[in-house]
PDB file of C-alpha atoms in Angstrom:
ATOM      1  CA  UNK A 752     138.277 224.320  74.434  1.00 66.00           C
ATOM      2  CA  UNK A 753     139.300 224.347  70.845  1.00 70.00           C
ATOM      3  CA  UNK A 754     140.009 221.734  68.467  1.00 83.00           C
ATOM      4  CA  UNK A 755     140.416 221.289  64.688  1.00 91.00           C
ATOM      5  CA  UNK A 756     139.872 218.139  62.520  1.00 94.00           C
ATOM      6  CA  UNK A 757     141.088 217.697  59.019  1.00 96.00           C
ATOM      7  CA  UNK A 758     139.006 214.809  57.776  1.00 94.00           C
ATOM      8  CA  UNK A 759     141.367 213.393  55.248  1.00 95.00           C
ATOM      9  CA  UNK A 760     145.049 212.774  55.574  1.00 95.00           C
ATOM     10  CA  UNK A 761     145.446 212.223  51.860  1.00 97.00           C
ATOM     11  CA  UNK A 762     143.517 213.772  48.889  1.00 98.00           C
ATOM     12  CA  UNK A 763     144.241 212.749  45.254  1.00 98.00           C
ATOM     13  CA  UNK A 764     142.940 214.811  42.370  1.00 97.00           C
ATOM     14  CA  UNK A 765     143.788 215.049  38.552  1.00 97.00           C
ATOM     15  CA  UNK A 766     145.173 217.993  37.208  1.00 97.00           C
ATOM     16  CA  UNK A 767     142.550 220.650  36.151  1.00 97.00           C
ATOM     17  CA  UNK A 768     139.963 219.107  38.386  1.00 98.00           C
ATOM     18  CA  UNK A 769     138.530 220.744  41.554  1.00 98.00           C
ATOM     19  CA  UNK A 770     140.099 220.404  44.946  1.00 98.00           C
ATOM     20  CA  UNK A 771     138.056 220.185  48.246  1.00 98.00           C
ATOM     21  CA  UNK A 772     140.064 219.865  51.544  1.00 98.00           C
ATOM     22  CA  UNK A 773     137.783 219.381  54.504  1.00 98.00           C
ATOM     23  CA  UNK A 774     138.130 220.991  57.925  1.00 97.00           C
ATOM     24  CA  UNK A 775     135.955 221.017  60.863  1.00 95.00           C
ATOM     25  CA  UNK A 776     136.614 223.096  64.031  1.00 91.00           C
ATOM     26  CA  UNK A 777     135.145 223.369  67.376  1.00 85.00           C
ATOM     27  CA  UNK A 778     135.804 226.458  69.684  1.00 75.00           C
ATOM     28  CA  UNK A 779     134.113 228.199  72.550  1.00 68.00           C
ATOM     29  CA  UNK A 780     134.768 231.453  71.149  1.00 72.00           C
ATOM     30  CA  UNK A 781     134.477 233.020  67.878  1.00 75.00           C
ATOM     31  CA  UNK A 782     137.671 231.849  66.281  1.00 81.00           C
ATOM     32  CA  UNK A 783     139.965 232.908  63.658  1.00 87.00           C
ATOM     33  CA  UNK A 784     140.641 230.212  61.090  1.00 91.00           C
ATOM     34  CA  UNK A 785     143.394 229.812  58.760  1.00 93.00           C
ATOM     35  CA  UNK A 786     144.666 227.642  55.917  1.00 96.00           C
ATOM     36  CA  UNK A 787     148.472 227.205  55.450  1.00 96.00           C
ATOM     37  CA  UNK A 788     150.474 225.358  52.808  1.00 96.00           C
ATOM     38  CA  UNK A 789     153.503 223.507  53.367  1.00 94.00           C
ATOM     39  CA  UNK A 790     155.886 222.367  50.517  1.00 92.00           C
ATOM     40  CA  UNK A 791     158.581 219.799  50.996  1.00 86.00           C
ATOM     41  CA  UNK A 792     161.283 221.316  53.064  1.00 77.00           C
ATOM     42  CA  UNK A 793     159.895 224.391  53.469  1.00 81.00           C
ATOM     43  CA  UNK A 794     157.803 226.425  56.030  1.00 85.00           C
ATOM     44  CA  UNK A 795     154.326 227.253  56.136  1.00 90.00           C
ATOM     45  CA  UNK A 796     152.808 229.740  53.905  1.00 92.00           C
ATOM     46  CA  UNK A 797     149.318 231.462  54.462  1.00 93.00           C
ATOM     47  CA  UNK A 798     146.843 230.860  52.010  1.00 96.00           C
ATOM     48  CA  UNK A 799     143.807 232.496  53.669  1.00 94.00           C
ATOM     49  CA  UNK A 800     142.320 233.606  56.979  1.00 92.00           C
ATOM     50  CA  UNK A 801     138.825 234.084  58.239  1.00 90.00           C
ATOM     51  CA  UNK A 802     138.624 236.687  61.075  1.00 80.00           C
ATOM     52  CA  UNK A 803     134.798 237.279  61.389  1.00 75.00           C
ATOM     53  CA  UNK A 804     134.360 239.457  58.261  1.00 74.00           C
ATOM     54  CA  UNK A 805     132.952 238.012  55.100  1.00 82.00           C
ATOM     55  CA  UNK A 806     132.231 234.236  55.214  1.00 88.00           C
ATOM     56  CA  UNK A 807     133.589 233.364  51.767  1.00 94.00           C
ATOM     57  CA  UNK A 808     137.135 234.028  51.855  1.00 94.00           C
ATOM     58  CA  UNK A 809     139.490 234.263  48.929  1.00 95.00           C
ATOM     59  CA  UNK A 810     143.138 233.266  49.169  1.00 95.00           C
ATOM     60  CA  UNK A 811     146.201 233.175  46.953  1.00 95.00           C
ATOM     61  CA  UNK A 812     146.771 230.702  44.032  1.00 95.00           C
ATOM     62  CA  UNK A 813     143.060 230.588  43.298  1.00 97.00           C
ATOM     63  CA  UNK A 814     142.087 228.930  46.817  1.00 97.00           C
ATOM     64  CA  UNK A 815     138.874 230.007  48.655  1.00 97.00           C
ATOM     65  CA  UNK A 816     137.474 228.968  51.812  1.00 97.00           C
ATOM     66  CA  UNK A 817     133.842 229.217  53.201  1.00 94.00           C
ATOM     67  CA  UNK A 818     133.113 229.606  56.992  1.00 92.00           C
ATOM     68  CA  UNK A 819     129.892 227.657  57.936  1.00 92.00           C
ATOM     69  CA  UNK A 820     128.971 228.488  61.462  1.00 88.00           C
ATOM     70  CA  UNK A 821     125.993 226.076  61.464  1.00 90.00           C
ATOM     71  CA  UNK A 822     128.260 223.052  60.377  1.00 92.00           C
ATOM     72  CA  UNK A 823     131.450 224.324  62.226  1.00 91.00           C
ATOM     73  CA  UNK A 824     133.269 223.822  58.929  1.00 94.00           C
ATOM     74  CA  UNK A 825     135.956 225.804  57.135  1.00 95.00           C
ATOM     75  CA  UNK A 826     136.611 223.799  53.900  1.00 97.00           C
ATOM     76  CA  UNK A 827     139.235 224.793  51.395  1.00 98.00           C
ATOM     77  CA  UNK A 828     138.375 224.608  47.629  1.00 98.00           C
ATOM     78  CA  UNK A 829     140.044 225.425  44.277  1.00 98.00           C
ATOM     79  CA  UNK A 830     138.249 225.011  40.929  1.00 97.00           C
ATOM     80  CA  UNK A 831     141.051 223.504  39.065  1.00 97.00           C
ATOM     81  CA  UNK A 832     144.141 221.860  40.657  1.00 97.00           C
ATOM     82  CA  UNK A 833     147.647 222.697  39.333  1.00 96.00           C
ATOM     83  CA  UNK A 834     150.743 220.425  39.656  1.00 96.00           C
ATOM     84  CA  UNK A 835     152.316 222.981  41.769  1.00 95.00           C
ATOM     85  CA  UNK A 836     149.430 222.761  44.314  1.00 97.00           C
ATOM     86  CA  UNK A 837     150.912 219.329  45.575  1.00 97.00           C
ATOM     87  CA  UNK A 838     151.885 220.053  49.059  1.00 97.00           C
ATOM     88  CA  UNK A 839     150.435 219.393  52.681  1.00 96.00           C
ATOM     89  CA  UNK A 840     147.638 221.867  53.990  1.00 97.00           C
ATOM     90  CA  UNK A 841     146.955 222.649  57.378  1.00 96.00           C
ATOM     91  CA  UNK A 842     143.761 224.033  58.852  1.00 95.00           C
ATOM     92  CA  UNK A 843     144.240 226.202  61.769  1.00 92.00           C
ATOM     93  CA  UNK A 844     142.002 227.676  64.441  1.00 88.00           C
ATOM     94  CA  UNK A 845     143.061 230.524  66.879  1.00 84.00           C
ATOM     95  CA  UNK A 846     141.301 232.662  69.441  1.00 72.00           C
ATOM     96  CA  UNK A 847     141.851 236.107  70.700  1.00 56.00           C
ATOM     97  CA  UNK A 848     141.803 236.209  74.445  1.00 54.00           C
ATOM     98  CA  UNK A 849     144.056 236.876  77.417  1.00 52.00           C
ATOM     99  CA  UNK A 850     145.154 233.305  76.789  1.00 59.00           C
ATOM    100  CA  UNK A 851     145.693 233.120  73.187  1.00 65.00           C
ATOM    101  CA  UNK A 852     145.733 229.361  71.932  1.00 73.00           C
ATOM    102  CA  UNK A 853     146.466 228.176  68.370  1.00 82.00           C
ATOM    103  CA  UNK A 854     145.866 224.706  67.344  1.00 87.00           C
ATOM    104  CA  UNK A 855     146.994 223.072  64.009  1.00 90.00           C
ATOM    105  CA  UNK A 856     144.991 220.249  62.071  1.00 93.00           C
ATOM    106  CA  UNK A 857     146.909 216.978  61.485  1.00 93.00           C
ATOM    107  CA  UNK A 858     147.367 218.103  57.817  1.00 95.00           C
ATOM    108  CA  UNK A 859     145.896 216.959  54.524  1.00 97.00           C
ATOM    109  CA  UNK A 860     148.589 215.726  51.773  1.00 96.00           C
ATOM    110  CA  UNK A 861     147.295 216.722  48.366  1.00 97.00           C
ATOM    111  CA  UNK A 862     148.607 214.534  45.517  1.00 97.00           C
ATOM    112  CA  UNK A 863     147.936 215.934  41.794  1.00 97.00           C
ATOM    113  CA  UNK A 864     147.829 213.256  39.315  1.00 95.00           C
ATOM    114  CA  UNK A 865     148.742 214.060  35.788  1.00 91.00           C
TER     115      UNK A 865
ATOM    116  CA  UNK B  10     162.177 242.373  52.635  1.00 64.00           C
ATOM    117  CA  UNK B  11     164.119 239.371  53.806  1.00 75.00           C
ATOM    118  CA  UNK B  12     162.104 236.566  55.275  1.00 91.00           C
ATOM    119  CA  UNK B  13     162.338 234.804  58.524  1.00 95.00           C
ATOM    120  CA  UNK B  14     165.707 233.039  58.860  1.00 96.00           C
ATOM    121  CA  UNK B  15     166.292 230.059  61.005  1.00 97.00           C
ATOM    122  CA  UNK B  16     169.783 228.840  61.863  1.00 97.00           C
ATOM    123  CA  UNK B  17     170.997 226.084  61.726  1.00 97.00           C
ATOM    124  CA  UNK B  18     168.934 224.342  59.132  1.00 95.00           C
ATOM    125  CA  UNK B  19     170.069 220.932  60.390  1.00 96.00           C
ATOM    126  CA  UNK B  20     171.276 219.795  63.778  1.00 97.00           C
ATOM    127  CA  UNK B  21     172.310 216.473  65.208  1.00 98.00           C
ATOM    128  CA  UNK B  22     172.595 216.082  69.149  1.00 98.00           C
ATOM    129  CA  UNK B  23     172.971 213.112  71.564  1.00 98.00           C
ATOM    130  CA  UNK B  24     170.422 212.414  74.164  1.00 98.00           C
ATOM    131  CA  UNK B  25     170.997 214.504  77.321  1.00 98.00           C
ATOM    132  CA  UNK B  26     172.644 217.454  75.700  1.00 98.00           C
ATOM    133  CA  UNK B  27     171.074 220.834  75.058  1.00 98.00           C
ATOM    134  CA  UNK B  28     170.687 222.790  71.992  1.00 98.00           C
ATOM    135  CA  UNK B  29     170.032 226.371  71.095  1.00 98.00           C
ATOM    136  CA  UNK B  30     168.056 227.235  67.905  1.00 98.00           C
ATOM    137  CA  UNK B  31     167.889 230.867  66.511  1.00 98.00           C
ATOM    138  CA  UNK B  32     165.322 232.700  64.645  1.00 98.00           C
ATOM    139  CA  UNK B  33     165.583 236.204  63.222  1.00 97.00           C
ATOM    140  CA  UNK B  34     162.118 237.667  62.320  1.00 96.00           C
ATOM    141  CA  UNK B  35     161.250 239.793  59.478  1.00 95.00           C
ATOM    142  CA  UNK B  36     162.379 243.291  59.865  1.00 94.00           C
ATOM    143  CA  UNK B  37     159.921 245.414  61.814  1.00 92.00           C
ATOM    144  CA  UNK B  38     158.058 242.459  63.167  1.00 93.00           C
ATOM    145  CA  UNK B  39     158.126 242.171  67.109  1.00 92.00           C
ATOM    146  CA  UNK B  40     156.329 238.916  67.586  1.00 93.00           C
ATOM    147  CA  UNK B  41     158.173 235.468  67.231  1.00 95.00           C
ATOM    148  CA  UNK B  42     156.612 232.152  67.774  1.00 93.00           C
ATOM    149  CA  UNK B  43     157.935 228.703  67.789  1.00 96.00           C
ATOM    150  CA  UNK B  44     156.344 225.381  66.857  1.00 95.00           C
ATOM    151  CA  UNK B  45     157.476 221.671  66.807  1.00 96.00           C
ATOM    152  CA  UNK B  46     156.453 219.429  63.972  1.00 94.00           C
ATOM    153  CA  UNK B  47     156.616 215.780  64.196  1.00 94.00           C
ATOM    154  CA  UNK B  48     154.984 212.872  62.112  1.00 90.00           C
ATOM    155  CA  UNK B  49     153.159 211.673  65.322  1.00 87.00           C
ATOM    156  CA  UNK B  50     151.862 214.761  66.876  1.00 89.00           C
ATOM    157  CA  UNK B  51     151.796 217.186  64.062  1.00 90.00           C
ATOM    158  CA  UNK B  52     152.367 220.967  64.473  1.00 92.00           C
ATOM    159  CA  UNK B  53     152.425 222.207  68.094  1.00 93.00           C
ATOM    160  CA  UNK B  54     152.538 225.543  69.569  1.00 92.00           C
ATOM    161  CA  UNK B  55     155.537 226.049  71.741  1.00 95.00           C
ATOM    162  CA  UNK B  56     155.490 229.718  72.803  1.00 92.00           C
ATOM    163  CA  UNK B  57     155.266 233.376  71.609  1.00 92.00           C
ATOM    164  CA  UNK B  58     157.371 236.178  72.603  1.00 94.00           C
ATOM    165  CA  UNK B  59     156.583 239.861  71.995  1.00 93.00           C
ATOM    166  CA  UNK B  60     158.801 242.718  73.032  1.00 92.00           C
ATOM    167  CA  UNK B  61     161.133 240.476  74.804  1.00 94.00           C
ATOM    168  CA  UNK B  62     158.460 239.033  76.868  1.00 94.00           C
ATOM    169  CA  UNK B  63     156.764 235.575  76.832  1.00 93.00           C
ATOM    170  CA  UNK B  64     153.159 236.112  75.981  1.00 88.00           C
ATOM    171  CA  UNK B  65     151.820 232.689  75.405  1.00 86.00           C
ATOM    172  CA  UNK B  66     152.904 229.200  76.028  1.00 90.00           C
ATOM    173  CA  UNK B  67     151.875 225.803  74.946  1.00 90.00           C
ATOM    174  CA  UNK B  68     151.904 222.520  76.826  1.00 91.00           C
ATOM    175  CA  UNK B  69     155.400 221.552  76.635  1.00 95.00           C
ATOM    176  CA  UNK B  70     157.856 220.935  79.583  1.00 96.00           C
ATOM    177  CA  UNK B  71     160.090 223.168  81.172  1.00 96.00           C
ATOM    178  CA  UNK B  72     163.106 221.834  79.231  1.00 97.00           C
ATOM    179  CA  UNK B  73     161.717 223.922  76.624  1.00 98.00           C
ATOM    180  CA  UNK B  74     162.593 227.641  76.994  1.00 97.00           C
ATOM    181  CA  UNK B  75     162.993 230.693  75.063  1.00 97.00           C
ATOM    182  CA  UNK B  76     163.773 234.079  74.924  1.00 97.00           C
ATOM    183  CA  UNK B  77     163.803 237.084  72.697  1.00 97.00           C
ATOM    184  CA  UNK B  78     166.357 239.964  72.304  1.00 97.00           C
ATOM    185  CA  UNK B  79     165.687 243.781  71.809  1.00 95.00           C
ATOM    186  CA  UNK B  80     166.112 243.572  68.284  1.00 94.00           C
ATOM    187  CA  UNK B  81     163.534 240.926  68.109  1.00 95.00           C
ATOM    188  CA  UNK B  82     165.726 237.947  67.431  1.00 97.00           C
ATOM    189  CA  UNK B  83     164.642 234.894  69.439  1.00 98.00           C
ATOM    190  CA  UNK B  84     166.373 231.625  70.663  1.00 98.00           C
ATOM    191  CA  UNK B  85     164.743 228.380  71.789  1.00 98.00           C
ATOM    192  CA  UNK B  86     166.713 226.198  74.103  1.00 98.00           C
ATOM    193  CA  UNK B  87     165.982 222.514  74.742  1.00 98.00           C
ATOM    194  CA  UNK B  88     167.765 221.051  77.810  1.00 96.00           C
ATOM    195  CA  UNK B  89     168.405 217.259  78.512  1.00 97.00           C
ATOM    196  CA  UNK B  90     167.500 216.263  75.044  1.00 98.00           C
ATOM    197  CA  UNK B  91     165.358 213.133  74.679  1.00 98.00           C
ATOM    198  CA  UNK B  92     164.930 211.037  71.513  1.00 97.00           C
ATOM    199  CA  UNK B  93     161.208 212.235  71.203  1.00 96.00           C
ATOM    200  CA  UNK B  94     162.640 215.862  70.764  1.00 97.00           C
ATOM    201  CA  UNK B  95     163.678 215.022  67.169  1.00 97.00           C
ATOM    202  CA  UNK B  96     161.553 216.872  65.118  1.00 97.00           C
ATOM    203  CA  UNK B  97     161.343 220.167  62.705  1.00 95.00           C
ATOM    204  CA  UNK B  98     161.351 223.264  64.693  1.00 97.00           C
ATOM    205  CA  UNK B  99     159.421 226.058  63.030  1.00 95.00           C
ATOM    206  CA  UNK B 100     159.610 229.813  64.022  1.00 95.00           C
ATOM    207  CA  UNK B 101     157.090 232.545  62.684  1.00 93.00           C
ATOM    208  CA  UNK B 102     157.088 236.177  62.853  1.00 93.00           C
ATOM    209  CA  UNK B 103     154.032 238.483  63.273  1.00 90.00           C
ATOM    210  CA  UNK B 104     154.080 242.153  63.072  1.00 88.00           C
ATOM    211  CA  UNK B 105     151.911 242.512  66.136  1.00 81.00           C
ATOM    212  CA  UNK B 106     151.237 240.351  69.162  1.00 77.00           C
ATOM    213  CA  UNK B 107     148.309 237.796  69.139  1.00 74.00           C
ATOM    214  CA  UNK B 108     148.208 234.302  67.544  1.00 73.00           C
ATOM    215  CA  UNK B 109     145.171 235.143  65.470  1.00 76.00           C
ATOM    216  CA  UNK B 110     147.338 237.515  63.029  1.00 79.00           C
ATOM    217  CA  UNK B 111     148.979 236.270  60.039  1.00 84.00           C
ATOM    218  CA  UNK B 112     152.157 234.301  60.624  1.00 88.00           C
ATOM    219  CA  UNK B 113     155.212 234.127  58.368  1.00 91.00           C
ATOM    220  CA  UNK B 114     157.066 230.926  58.809  1.00 92.00           C
ATOM    221  CA  UNK B 115     160.748 230.267  58.604  1.00 94.00           C
ATOM    222  CA  UNK B 116     162.146 226.962  56.805  1.00 93.00           C
ATOM    223  CA  UNK B 117     162.818 225.371  60.159  1.00 94.00           C
ATOM    224  CA  UNK B 118     165.545 223.738  61.868  1.00 96.00           C
ATOM    225  CA  UNK B 119     165.454 219.851  61.777  1.00 96.00           C
ATOM    226  CA  UNK B 120     166.712 218.504  65.008  1.00 98.00           C
ATOM    227  CA  UNK B 121     167.786 214.776  65.230  1.00 98.00           C
ATOM    228  CA  UNK B 122     168.583 213.351  68.589  1.00 98.00           C
ATOM    229  CA  UNK B 123     170.544 210.139  68.648  1.00 97.00           C
TER     230      UNK B 123
END
């Protein structure tokens, strides 16, 4: 069975400070992991994905995430927050099988303080 | 290249009615998947179509159905609408089949059932 837990429903950081959005997953199989971002009244946009290649994945807009199998985590980070980063972020786990499944986390809303 | 287009953007229906939502994927993409987003349940996978065939299905009742045409455009139908069906319905297109590949999302159709 698969599941994904985003540990914080809201995160607030000041502009220019680091961002950490936490995600833990469980999967019976080697999963594919994604982070998507959703700005208000918009669809989801892919930030980055992990598919069993390098464990440190770099994405768009300066975001990156590290796959840690021992901790079953895939936390999203950014060294310096920008006002435009204010949005909702979703951690997603998927597995490739005859019976593909895709599970979304509940989302973390990121607030950027001026 | 045009993105994923969903129509209509907003819809208000009455309980018991049925509704059809449309999604046009990115040109050349053959996979279309549908998702329901609500404040309570978050994002949930409905189904995926590839080359006019349903490939994967989430845990939704039979009132939710879909189809895909030869030009890859997809429609989703919900019959006998319930108040709980009020949600943002998102469509995503993929170049290939498989939920582990990158998805490109439309802006969604916001359905309100009254």
